[in-house]
Coordinates of C-alpha atoms in Angstrom, one line a residue:
M1 CA 15.8 42.9 -23.8
M2 CA 15.4 39.6 -21.9
K3 CA 13.7 36.7 -23.8
S4 CA 10.9 34.8 -22.2
A5 CA 11.9 31.5 -20.7
V6 CA 8.9 29.9 -22.4
S7 CA 8.2 30.5 -26.2
F8 CA 4.7 30.2 -27.6
S9 CA 3.1 29.8 -31.1
K10 CA -0.6 30.6 -31.3
T11 CA -0.9 28.9 -34.7
W12 CA 0.5 25.6 -33.4
M13 CA -1.7 25.7 -30.4
R14 CA -4.8 26.3 -32.5
E15 CA -3.8 23.4 -34.7
N16 CA -3.5 21.1 -31.8
V17 CA -6.9 22.1 -30.3
R18 CA -8.4 21.8 -33.8
R19 CA -7.1 18.3 -34.3
Y20 CA -7.6 16.9 -30.8
W21 CA -10.7 18.7 -29.5
I22 CA -12.3 15.3 -29.0
V23 CA -9.9 14.5 -26.1
P24 CA -11.2 17.2 -23.7
V25 CA -14.8 16.4 -24.7
L26 CA -14.3 12.7 -23.8
G27 CA -12.6 13.7 -20.6
F28 CA -15.6 15.9 -19.6
M29 CA -18.0 13.1 -20.4
G30 CA -16.0 10.8 -18.2
Y31 CA -16.1 13.2 -15.3
F32 CA -19.7 13.9 -15.8
L33 CA -20.8 10.3 -15.9
S34 CA -18.7 9.3 -12.9
S35 CA -19.4 12.3 -10.6
I36 CA -22.3 14.5 -11.8
L37 CA -24.8 12.1 -13.2
P38 CA -25.2 9.8 -10.2
V39 CA -26.1 12.8 -8.0
L40 CA -28.5 14.2 -10.7
L41 CA -30.3 10.8 -10.8
C42 CA -30.9 11.0 -7.0
Y43 CA -31.3 14.7 -6.7
Q44 CA -34.3 14.5 -4.4
R45 CA -32.9 11.4 -2.5
F46 CA -29.4 12.6 -2.0
D47 CA -28.9 10.2 0.9
I48 CA -28.8 7.3 -1.6
V49 CA -25.6 8.6 -3.2
S50 CA -24.1 10.8 -0.4
S51 CA -21.3 8.3 0.4
Y52 CA -20.4 8.0 -3.3
A53 CA -20.5 11.8 -3.7
S54 CA -18.3 12.2 -0.6
I55 CA -15.7 9.8 -2.0
S56 CA -15.8 11.6 -5.4
I57 CA -15.4 15.2 -4.1
S58 CA -12.5 14.0 -1.9
N59 CA -10.6 12.6 -4.9
Q60 CA -10.8 9.0 -3.6
N61 CA -13.0 7.6 -6.4
P62 CA -11.0 5.1 -8.3
A63 CA -13.1 5.8 -11.5
I64 CA -12.2 9.5 -11.4
I65 CA -8.5 8.9 -10.6
G66 CA -8.5 6.4 -13.5
I67 CA -10.0 9.1 -15.8
D68 CA -7.3 11.6 -14.6
C69 CA -4.5 9.2 -15.6
I70 CA -6.0 8.1 -18.9
L71 CA -6.7 11.7 -19.9
A72 CA -3.2 12.9 -19.1
V73 CA -1.5 10.0 -21.0
L74 CA -3.8 10.3 -24.0
T75 CA -3.3 14.1 -24.3
A76 CA 0.4 13.8 -24.1
V77 CA 0.4 11.1 -26.8
C78 CA -1.8 13.3 -29.0
V79 CA 0.1 16.6 -28.8
F80 CA 3.5 14.9 -29.3
S81 CA 2.3 12.4 -32.0
Y82 CA 4.0 14.5 -34.7
L83 CA 7.4 13.2 -33.2
H84 CA 6.5 9.6 -34.1
N85 CA 6.2 10.0 -37.8
S86 CA 9.3 10.6 -39.9
A87 CA 7.5 12.7 -42.5
S88 CA 5.6 15.0 -40.0
V89 CA 8.6 15.4 -37.7
T90 CA 10.9 16.5 -40.6
M91 CA 8.3 18.9 -42.0
I92 CA 7.3 20.5 -38.6
H93 CA 11.0 21.0 -37.5
S94 CA 11.6 22.7 -40.8
F95 CA 9.3 25.5 -39.7
P96 CA 10.8 28.9 -38.5
S97 CA 9.7 28.0 -35.0
G98 CA 12.6 26.5 -33.0
R99 CA 12.5 23.4 -31.0
N100 CA 11.9 25.2 -27.7
Q101 CA 8.8 26.9 -29.1
L102 CA 7.4 23.7 -30.5
F103 CA 7.9 21.9 -27.2
D104 CA 6.5 24.7 -25.1
T105 CA 3.4 25.2 -27.3
S106 CA 2.7 21.4 -27.4
V107 CA 2.9 21.2 -23.6
L108 CA 0.8 24.3 -23.1
S109 CA -1.9 23.2 -25.6
G110 CA -2.1 19.8 -23.9
F111 CA -2.4 21.4 -20.5
F112 CA -5.1 23.7 -21.8
M113 CA -7.1 20.8 -23.1
L114 CA -6.7 19.1 -19.8
L115 CA -7.9 22.1 -17.8
I116 CA -11.1 22.6 -19.8
P117 CA -12.9 19.4 -18.7
V118 CA -11.7 19.6 -15.1
A119 CA -12.8 23.2 -14.7
A120 CA -16.1 22.6 -16.4
N121 CA -16.9 19.7 -14.2
G122 CA -15.8 21.6 -11.1
I123 CA -18.3 24.4 -12.0
L124 CA -21.1 21.9 -12.5
M125 CA -20.3 20.3 -9.2
M126 CA -21.3 23.6 -7.5
S127 CA -24.8 23.3 -8.9
L128 CA -25.2 20.0 -7.1
S129 CA -25.3 21.8 -3.7
G130 CA -29.1 22.0 -4.1
A131 CA -29.6 18.2 -3.9
R132 CA -32.0 17.3 -1.1
T133 CA -32.8 14.5 1.3
D134 CA -35.2 13.8 4.1
I135 CA -32.7 11.8 6.1
S136 CA -31.5 14.0 8.9
D137 CA -28.3 12.2 9.7
T138 CA -27.1 12.3 6.0
V139 CA -24.3 14.7 5.1
Q140 CA -25.9 17.6 3.2
A141 CA -25.2 18.3 -0.4
S142 CA -24.7 22.0 0.4
E143 CA -21.7 21.0 2.6
L144 CA -20.2 18.5 0.1
F145 CA -20.5 20.7 -3.0
S146 CA -19.7 24.1 -1.5
S147 CA -17.7 26.5 -3.7
L148 CA -14.6 25.8 -1.6
R149 CA -14.8 22.0 -1.8
C150 CA -15.4 22.2 -5.6
L151 CA -12.4 24.5 -6.0
E152 CA -10.3 22.1 -3.9
W153 CA -11.5 19.2 -6.1
T154 CA -10.5 21.1 -9.2
A155 CA -7.1 22.0 -7.8
E156 CA -6.3 18.5 -6.6
T157 CA -7.4 16.9 -9.9
M158 CA -5.2 19.2 -11.8
I159 CA -2.2 18.4 -9.6
I160 CA -2.8 14.6 -10.3
I161 CA -3.2 15.3 -14.1
F162 CA -0.2 17.7 -14.2
F163 CA 2.1 15.2 -12.6
V164 CA 1.0 12.3 -14.8
Y165 CA 1.1 14.5 -17.8
A166 CA 4.7 15.7 -17.2
L167 CA 5.9 12.1 -17.0
S168 CA 3.9 11.2 -20.1
V169 CA 5.5 14.2 -22.0
L170 CA 9.0 12.9 -21.0
A171 CA 7.9 9.5 -22.2
G172 CA 6.9 11.0 -25.5
V173 CA 10.3 12.7 -26.0
L174 CA 12.1 9.4 -25.3
A175 CA 9.8 7.1 -27.3
G176 CA 10.0 6.7 -31.1
N177 CA 6.4 5.7 -31.8
R178 CA 2.9 6.1 -30.3
T179 CA 2.6 2.6 -29.0
I180 CA 5.9 2.8 -27.1
H181 CA 5.0 6.4 -26.0
T182 CA 1.8 5.0 -24.4
L183 CA 3.5 2.1 -22.8
L184 CA 6.4 4.1 -21.6
A185 CA 4.1 6.7 -20.1
L186 CA 2.3 4.0 -18.1
F187 CA 5.7 2.5 -17.2
L188 CA 7.2 5.7 -15.8
N189 CA 4.1 6.5 -13.8
G190 CA 3.9 3.1 -12.3
L191 CA 7.6 2.3 -12.0
P192 CA 8.2 3.3 -8.3
F193 CA 5.3 1.3 -7.1
V194 CA 6.1 -1.8 -9.2
L195 CA 9.7 -1.8 -8.1
V196 CA 8.8 -1.5 -4.4
I197 CA 6.2 -4.3 -4.7
I198 CA 8.7 -6.6 -6.4
I199 CA 11.5 -5.9 -3.9
R200 CA 9.2 -6.2 -0.9
M201 CA 7.7 -9.4 -2.3
T202 CA 11.2 -10.9 -2.6
E203 CA 12.3 -9.8 0.8
S204 CA 9.2 -11.3 2.4
M205 CA 9.8 -14.5 0.6
F206 CA 13.5 -15.0 1.6
L207 CA 14.3 -12.8 4.5
Y208 CA 13.0 -14.6 7.6
G209 CA 11.1 -12.3 9.9
H210 CA 10.7 -9.6 7.3
S211 CA 7.9 -7.3 8.5
G212 CA 7.7 -4.6 5.7
D213 CA 4.4 -3.9 4.1
I214 CA 4.0 -4.6 0.4
L215 CA 3.9 -0.8 -0.2
A216 CA 5.9 1.1 2.4
D217 CA 4.4 4.4 3.6
W218 CA 7.0 6.5 1.8
T219 CA 6.2 5.0 -1.6
L220 CA 2.6 6.2 -1.3
K221 CA 3.9 9.7 -1.4
L222 CA 5.9 9.4 -4.6
S223 CA 2.9 10.2 -6.8
P224 CA -0.3 12.3 -6.3
V225 CA -2.3 9.5 -7.7
S226 CA -1.7 7.3 -4.6
Y227 CA -1.5 10.2 -2.3
M228 CA -4.9 11.7 -3.2
A229 CA -6.5 8.2 -3.1
L230 CA -5.2 7.4 0.3
K231 CA -5.0 10.7 2.1
G232 CA -8.3 10.1 3.9
T233 CA -7.2 6.7 5.3
G234 CA -4.4 7.9 7.5
S235 CA -1.8 6.1 5.4
V236 CA -0.3 9.4 4.3
P237 CA -0.2 12.9 5.9
S238 CA -3.0 15.2 4.7
G239 CA -2.6 18.9 3.9
L240 CA -2.2 21.4 1.1
Q241 CA 1.5 21.8 1.8
Y242 CA 2.1 18.2 0.8
E243 CA -0.1 18.4 -2.4
L244 CA 1.7 21.5 -3.7
L245 CA 5.1 19.7 -3.5
Y246 CA 4.0 17.7 -6.6
L247 CA 3.9 20.8 -8.7
P248 CA 7.7 21.7 -8.6
A249 CA 8.4 18.0 -9.1
A250 CA 6.2 17.9 -12.3
A251 CA 7.8 21.2 -13.5
A252 CA 11.3 19.7 -13.0
V253 CA 10.2 16.7 -15.1
L254 CA 9.1 19.0 -17.9
I255 CA 12.3 21.0 -17.8
I256 CA 14.3 17.7 -18.2
A257 CA 11.9 16.7 -21.0
R258 CA 12.6 20.1 -22.7
L259 CA 16.3 19.7 -22.4
V260 CA 16.1 16.1 -23.8
Y261 CA 13.8 17.3 -26.6
R262 CA 16.5 19.7 -27.9
K263 CA 18.9 16.7 -28.2
V264 CA 16.6 14.4 -30.1
K265 CA 18.0 13.1 -33.4
L266 CA 15.2 13.2 -35.9
E267 CA 16.5 10.2 -37.9
R268 CA 16.0 8.0 -34.8
E269 CA 12.2 8.7 -34.7
E270 CA 10.0 5.7 -35.3
R271 CA 12.4 3.5 -33.3
A272 CA 11.2 2.2 -30.0
C273 CA 13.4 4.6 -28.2
V274 CA 15.4 7.5 -29.7
F275 CA 18.2 7.4 -27.1
P276 CA 20.3 4.2 -26.9
L277 CA 21.3 4.8 -23.3
V278 CA 17.7 5.2 -22.2
A279 CA 16.7 2.1 -24.2
D280 CA 19.4 0.1 -22.3
I281 CA 18.1 1.4 -18.9
I282 CA 14.5 0.5 -19.8
C283 CA 15.5 -3.0 -21.0
I284 CA 17.3 -3.6 -17.7
L285 CA 14.3 -2.4 -15.6
L286 CA 11.8 -4.3 -17.7
T287 CA 13.8 -7.5 -17.5
F288 CA 14.1 -7.2 -13.7
I289 CA 10.4 -6.3 -13.2
C290 CA 9.3 -9.4 -15.3
A291 CA 12.0 -11.9 -14.1
V292 CA 11.6 -11.6 -10.4
P293 CA 7.8 -12.3 -10.1
S294 CA 8.1 -14.9 -12.9
A295 CA 10.7 -16.9 -10.9
S296 CA 8.8 -16.4 -7.6
F297 CA 5.5 -17.6 -9.2
M298 CA 7.2 -20.7 -10.7
M299 CA 8.8 -21.6 -7.4
V300 CA 5.4 -21.4 -5.6
V301 CA 3.8 -23.6 -8.3
L302 CA 6.7 -26.2 -8.4
T303 CA 7.5 -26.3 -4.7
S304 CA 4.3 -25.4 -2.8
G305 CA 4.8 -25.5 0.9
A306 CA 8.6 -26.3 0.6
H307 CA 10.9 -25.0 3.2
I308 CA 13.1 -22.1 2.0
N309 CA 16.6 -23.6 2.3
N310 CA 19.7 -23.4 0.1
S311 CA 18.3 -26.0 -2.4
F312 CA 15.2 -23.8 -2.8
R313 CA 17.5 -20.7 -3.3
I314 CA 19.6 -22.4 -6.0
R315 CA 16.4 -23.5 -7.9
Y316 CA 15.1 -20.0 -7.7
L317 CA 18.4 -18.6 -9.0
I318 CA 18.3 -21.0 -12.0
L319 CA 14.8 -19.9 -12.9
F320 CA 15.7 -16.3 -12.4
V321 CA 18.6 -16.5 -14.8
I322 CA 16.5 -18.3 -17.4
F323 CA 13.7 -15.8 -17.2
S324 CA 16.2 -12.9 -17.2
A325 CA 17.7 -14.1 -20.4
V326 CA 14.4 -14.6 -22.1
Y327 CA 12.9 -11.2 -21.1
Y328 CA 16.1 -9.3 -21.9
L329 CA 16.3 -10.7 -25.4
I330 CA 12.6 -9.8 -25.9
S331 CA 12.9 -6.3 -24.6
R332 CA 16.2 -5.9 -26.6
A333 CA 14.5 -7.0 -29.8
I334 CA 11.7 -4.4 -29.2
A335 CA 14.1 -1.6 -28.3
D336 CA 16.4 -2.2 -31.3
G337 CA 13.6 -3.1 -33.8
I338 CA 15.4 -6.3 -34.9
T339 CA 15.1 -10.0 -34.3
H340 CA 18.8 -10.9 -34.4
V341 CA 19.9 -9.7 -31.0
L342 CA 22.4 -12.4 -30.1
N343 CA 25.5 -10.5 -30.5
R344 CA 28.5 -9.2 -28.5
S345 CA 26.9 -5.8 -27.8
T346 CA 23.8 -7.5 -26.3
L347 CA 26.0 -9.8 -24.2
K348 CA 27.9 -6.9 -22.8
K349 CA 24.7 -5.0 -21.9
F350 CA 23.3 -8.2 -20.3
G351 CA 26.4 -8.4 -18.3
I352 CA 25.6 -5.0 -16.7
Y353 CA 22.1 -6.3 -15.8
A354 CA 23.7 -9.5 -14.4
V355 CA 25.9 -7.4 -12.0
I356 CA 22.9 -5.4 -10.8
A357 CA 20.8 -8.5 -10.4
A358 CA 23.6 -10.3 -8.5
V359 CA 23.8 -7.5 -5.9
F360 CA 20.0 -7.7 -5.4
L361 CA 20.0 -11.5 -5.1
C362 CA 22.9 -11.5 -2.6
F363 CA 21.1 -9.2 -0.2
T364 CA 17.6 -10.8 -0.6
V365 CA 17.6 -14.4 -1.8
F366 CA 21.0 -15.3 -0.1
D367 CA 20.7 -12.8 2.8
L368 CA 24.4 -11.9 2.9
S369 CA 23.6 -9.1 5.3
G370 CA 22.3 -11.5 7.9
Y371 CA 18.9 -10.0 8.2
G372 CA 17.2 -13.2 9.1
T373 CA 19.5 -14.1 11.9
R374 CA 20.2 -10.7 13.4
T375 CA 19.2 -10.0 17.0
P376 CA 20.0 -6.9 19.0
E377 CA 22.1 -6.7 22.2
T378 CA 20.1 -6.0 25.3
S379 CA 22.3 -3.0 26.1
D380 CA 21.3 -1.5 22.7
V381 CA 17.5 -1.7 23.3
A382 CA 15.7 1.2 24.9
A383 CA 12.2 -0.4 24.5
V384 CA 10.5 -3.3 22.8
E385 CA 7.0 -3.4 21.4
I386 CA 5.1 -6.6 21.0
T387 CA 2.0 -7.2 18.8
S388 CA 0.5 -10.6 18.8
D389 CA -2.8 -12.1 17.7
L390 CA -2.6 -14.2 20.8
V391 CA -3.3 -11.2 23.2
S392 CA -4.7 -8.6 20.7
D393 CA -8.2 -8.9 22.2
V394 CA -6.9 -8.4 25.7
T395 CA -4.7 -5.4 24.7
G396 CA -7.2 -3.7 22.5
Y397 CA -5.1 -4.3 19.4
A398 CA -2.4 -1.9 20.6
P399 CA 1.3 -3.0 21.0
L400 CA 2.7 -3.9 24.4
R401 CA 5.6 -1.6 25.1
L402 CA 8.2 -3.1 27.4
T403 CA 11.2 -1.3 28.9
G404 CA 12.4 -3.6 31.7
R405 CA 15.6 -5.4 31.1
A406 CA 14.1 -8.8 32.0
A407 CA 11.3 -8.4 29.5
V408 CA 13.7 -7.3 26.8
N409 CA 15.9 -10.4 27.5
K410 CA 13.0 -12.7 27.2
T411 CA 11.9 -11.1 23.9
I412 CA 15.3 -11.5 22.4
A413 CA 15.4 -15.1 23.7
L414 CA 12.1 -15.7 22.0
Q415 CA 13.3 -14.3 18.7
K416 CA 16.5 -16.5 18.8
E417 CA 14.3 -19.5 19.5
L418 CA 12.0 -18.7 16.6
I419 CA 15.1 -18.3 14.3
D420 CA 16.6 -21.6 15.5
S421 CA 13.3 -23.5 15.0
R422 CA 12.5 -21.9 11.7
E423 CA 11.7 -25.2 10.0
V424 CA 9.2 -26.1 12.7
N425 CA 7.6 -22.7 12.4
D426 CA 7.4 -23.0 8.6
A427 CA 5.6 -26.4 8.8
D428 CA 1.9 -26.9 9.1
A429 CA 0.6 -26.9 12.6
D430 CA -2.8 -26.9 14.3
W431 CA -2.1 -24.0 16.6
S432 CA -0.2 -20.8 15.7
T433 CA 0.0 -17.1 16.3
D434 CA 1.7 -14.2 14.5
I435 CA 3.9 -12.0 16.6
T436 CA 5.5 -8.7 15.6
I437 CA 8.6 -7.5 17.6
T438 CA 9.7 -3.9 17.3
Y439 CA 13.0 -3.0 19.0
R440 CA 13.4 0.7 19.7
L441 CA 17.2 1.1 19.8
K442 CA 19.0 3.7 21.8
N443 CA 20.6 5.2 18.7
G444 CA 17.1 6.2 17.5
T445 CA 16.5 3.5 14.9
A446 CA 14.1 0.7 15.0
M447 CA 14.3 -3.0 14.2
H448 CA 11.1 -4.8 13.1
R449 CA 10.5 -8.5 12.8
T450 CA 7.4 -10.6 12.3
Y451 CA 7.2 -14.4 12.9
S452 CA 4.6 -17.1 13.0
C453 CA 5.0 -19.1 16.2
M454 CA 3.5 -22.5 15.9
Y455 CA 2.9 -25.1 18.6
S456 CA 4.5 -28.5 17.9
K457 CA 4.5 -31.4 20.4
D458 CA 7.8 -32.6 19.0
H459 CA 9.4 -29.1 19.1
P460 CA 7.9 -27.1 21.9
E461 CA 10.9 -24.8 22.4
S462 CA 9.6 -21.7 20.7
F463 CA 6.2 -22.1 22.3
R464 CA 7.9 -22.3 25.7
A465 CA 9.9 -19.2 25.0
L466 CA 6.6 -17.5 24.0
Q467 CA 5.0 -18.7 27.3
T468 CA 8.0 -17.3 29.3
L469 CA 7.6 -13.9 27.7
F470 CA 3.9 -13.6 28.3
A471 CA 4.3 -14.8 31.9
A472 CA 6.9 -12.0 32.6
P473 CA 5.8 -9.7 35.4
E474 CA 6.0 -6.6 33.3
V475 CA 3.9 -8.1 30.5
I476 CA 1.2 -9.2 33.0
E477 CA 1.2 -5.7 34.5
K478 CA 0.8 -4.1 31.1
I479 CA -2.0 -6.4 30.2
T480 CA -3.9 -6.1 33.5
G481 CA -3.4 -2.3 33.3
R482 CA -5.0 -2.4 29.8
V483 CA -8.0 -4.3 31.2
S484 CA -8.4 -1.8 34.1
K485 CA -8.3 1.0 31.5
F486 CA -11.1 -0.7 29.5
Q487 CA -13.1 -1.1 32.7
S488 CA -12.7 2.6 33.6
R489 CA -14.0 3.7 30.2
A490 CA -16.8 1.1 29.9
S491 CA -20.3 2.2 29.2
N492 CA -21.8 -1.3 28.9
V493 CA -20.5 -4.8 29.6
S494 CA -22.1 -8.1 28.3
L495 CA -21.2 -11.8 28.2
S496 CA -21.6 -13.6 24.9
L497 CA -21.7 -17.2 23.9
D498 CA -22.1 -17.9 20.1
E499 CA -25.0 -15.6 19.0
A500 CA -26.5 -15.0 22.5
A501 CA -25.5 -12.1 24.7
L502 CA -26.4 -11.2 28.3
Q503 CA -25.9 -7.8 30.0
I504 CA -23.7 -7.8 33.1
R505 CA -25.1 -5.7 36.0
R506 CA -23.0 -2.6 36.7
S507 CA -22.9 -3.6 40.4
D508 CA -20.9 -6.7 39.4
W509 CA -18.4 -5.0 37.2
N510 CA -15.7 -4.5 39.8
R511 CA -15.7 -8.1 41.1
L512 CA -15.9 -9.5 37.6
F513 CA -12.9 -7.5 36.3
S514 CA -11.0 -8.2 39.5
A515 CA -11.5 -11.9 38.9
Y516 CA -10.5 -11.6 35.2
R517 CA -7.2 -9.7 36.1
K518 CA -6.4 -12.4 38.7
D519 CA -6.7 -15.1 35.9
L520 CA -4.4 -13.0 33.7
R521 CA -1.8 -13.0 36.3
S522 CA -1.7 -16.8 36.4
I523 CA -1.4 -17.2 32.6
S524 CA -0.2 -20.7 31.7
G525 CA 0.8 -22.7 28.7
S526 CA -2.6 -24.4 28.6
I527 CA -4.3 -21.0 28.3
L528 CA -1.9 -19.9 25.5
K529 CA -2.6 -23.1 23.6
A530 CA -6.3 -22.6 24.0
L531 CA -6.0 -19.1 22.6
M532 CA -4.0 -20.5 19.7
E533 CA -6.7 -23.0 19.1
N534 CA -9.2 -20.1 19.2
S535 CA -11.4 -22.3 21.5
N536 CA -12.8 -19.5 23.6
L537 CA -16.3 -20.3 24.9
Y538 CA -17.2 -16.8 26.0
F539 CA -16.4 -13.2 25.4
L540 CA -16.7 -10.2 27.7
N541 CA -17.9 -7.4 25.4
V542 CA -16.7 -4.1 26.9
E543 CA -18.3 -1.2 25.1
Q544 CA -16.1 2.0 25.5
G545 CA -17.7 5.4 26.3
N546 CA -19.0 7.7 23.5
N547 CA -19.4 4.7 21.1
E548 CA -15.6 4.7 20.5
S549 CA -15.2 0.9 20.2
T550 CA -16.0 -2.4 21.8
I551 CA -13.3 -4.6 23.4
Y552 CA -13.8 -8.3 23.3
L553 CA -12.1 -10.1 26.2
P554 CA -11.9 -13.9 25.8
V555 CA -13.0 -16.0 28.7
Q556 CA -12.2 -19.8 28.8
K557 CA -12.9 -22.7 31.1
S558 CA -9.4 -22.4 32.4
D559 CA -10.1 -18.9 33.7
R560 CA -11.0 -20.3 37.1
N561 CA -11.7 -17.1 39.0
T562 CA -13.8 -15.5 36.2
M563 CA -15.8 -18.6 35.6
K564 CA -16.4 -19.1 39.3
F565 CA -17.8 -15.6 39.6
L566 CA -20.0 -15.9 36.6
Q567 CA -21.3 -19.2 37.8
S568 CA -22.0 -17.9 41.3
R569 CA -24.0 -14.9 39.9
G570 CA -26.1 -17.1 37.6
Y571 CA -24.8 -15.6 34.4
L572 CA -23.5 -18.8 32.8
K573 CA -26.8 -20.6 33.4
E574 CA -28.9 -17.8 32.1
L575 CA -26.7 -17.3 29.0
K576 CA -26.8 -21.0 28.2
T577 CA -30.6 -20.8 28.4
L578 CA -30.7 -17.9 26.0
N579 CA -28.3 -19.6 23.6
S580 CA -30.4 -22.8 23.5
E581 CA -33.5 -20.7 22.8
S582 CA -31.8 -18.9 19.9
D583 CA -30.9 -22.3 18.4
K584 CA -34.5 -23.4 18.2

């Protein structure tokens, strides 16, 4: 007869529920206060809380997500608290129940106590569908709190809790006391994001042209906590198929925790960590996580505004080594439970950390890979995409995609000039613009770089390269094509000066946009400098059809054809009159 893969003890489960019943009660109160009560208080004026209710039912409410995480960690700490007391752990493991049964029952009892408040709150949410409002354009409570939406909320909340709970259980098996259990649970759940933030921060600081976001898109998918919170923003893909992937991941963590639990040596309980190897890994990670931002912060404080050169890097390295030594000794003292940690064993383990840190520093701080100076060959580039604050208004904030060989060559020339004049671009300047270059290579990969191009009278080389790029025929055609597209989709056009705005007659649209495109084709360095200075006097406000968006096209005194047309039609005089009246 086959044995069940999961063993279970009703007595142990009842004991856990009897001892820790307050946890699900507190969890329910938290959910009730953050999701149910606000709607009940505005039951007859649902329009007041409709936005808040929509965020809550979509699992994007930070308060509810916080309750999910706290409840999961607290429950895991409670049901495995017997492990962290030498007397109780010896007594409980002397029972006829085997380790597998103890572990399975503890996990299941905790999951049961987590399910109760979530399910109860989900049922109560259904009763909120009767909330009313007299505002016609407000989303109705009957839609937000339908049975299906409430079931989705319950399922998604349990996915978040189950994932955090699984990692917290693993932390409890590895930890030797409740305090370390709690800290380790928070550490394991936040570890991927903290590591990515620290690595990205260092790359942005030392790798010239680095364009990665602080949190790359893929890191947002590592945990359902971030996934659920951001799924409505477009930062992550949405769909039940993605959410369900966290369930086998959490189950795998629990299987690992179960296997580790069987190997726990009871005499090691009440230490910070019951497995020496795991303690070594945690000490290395903790030291790295603390040393990198500490060294970076000190460099910012001590050398504010300094150019990042070899001298800067050496000073950073010295600070990094000092902080690493201090943090490693502290973490080692906590892990070993002793104060005398200066010994040969500690030095050997710190040597392992030093090797790992050295590899990291070589490829970030000292850029041995040549990231900051790398440019592609023209023959390897299929297309290049340009995004710049300089022309973002004219392009509708969409990147310019260039495929011509001449435009690609000029883009690479600009990048090389920006690299060569890095010290100028890092210095303070009156005029500057950010530019992001994305090379779409023929091998299917992409190369991203972001620079700040500043205008300097003493070093105008990079600005000239920028001017040459934006004066390229393909760039001009792309920009004027965008303007033509905006015109074709326009539902209303107005001219604004400061706070005043004047409608442009539809009969004048064709001639106005024709003059504007003609000015764009004769783009010059003076126009680019004026755009850098943000000294635009006027804006053409082009409202797109169906209330999609409004495009703001800058108009300057140097736009000779556009200004001449506006002057001849009397728009400039009338707008100045309106503007002077509004100032009174």
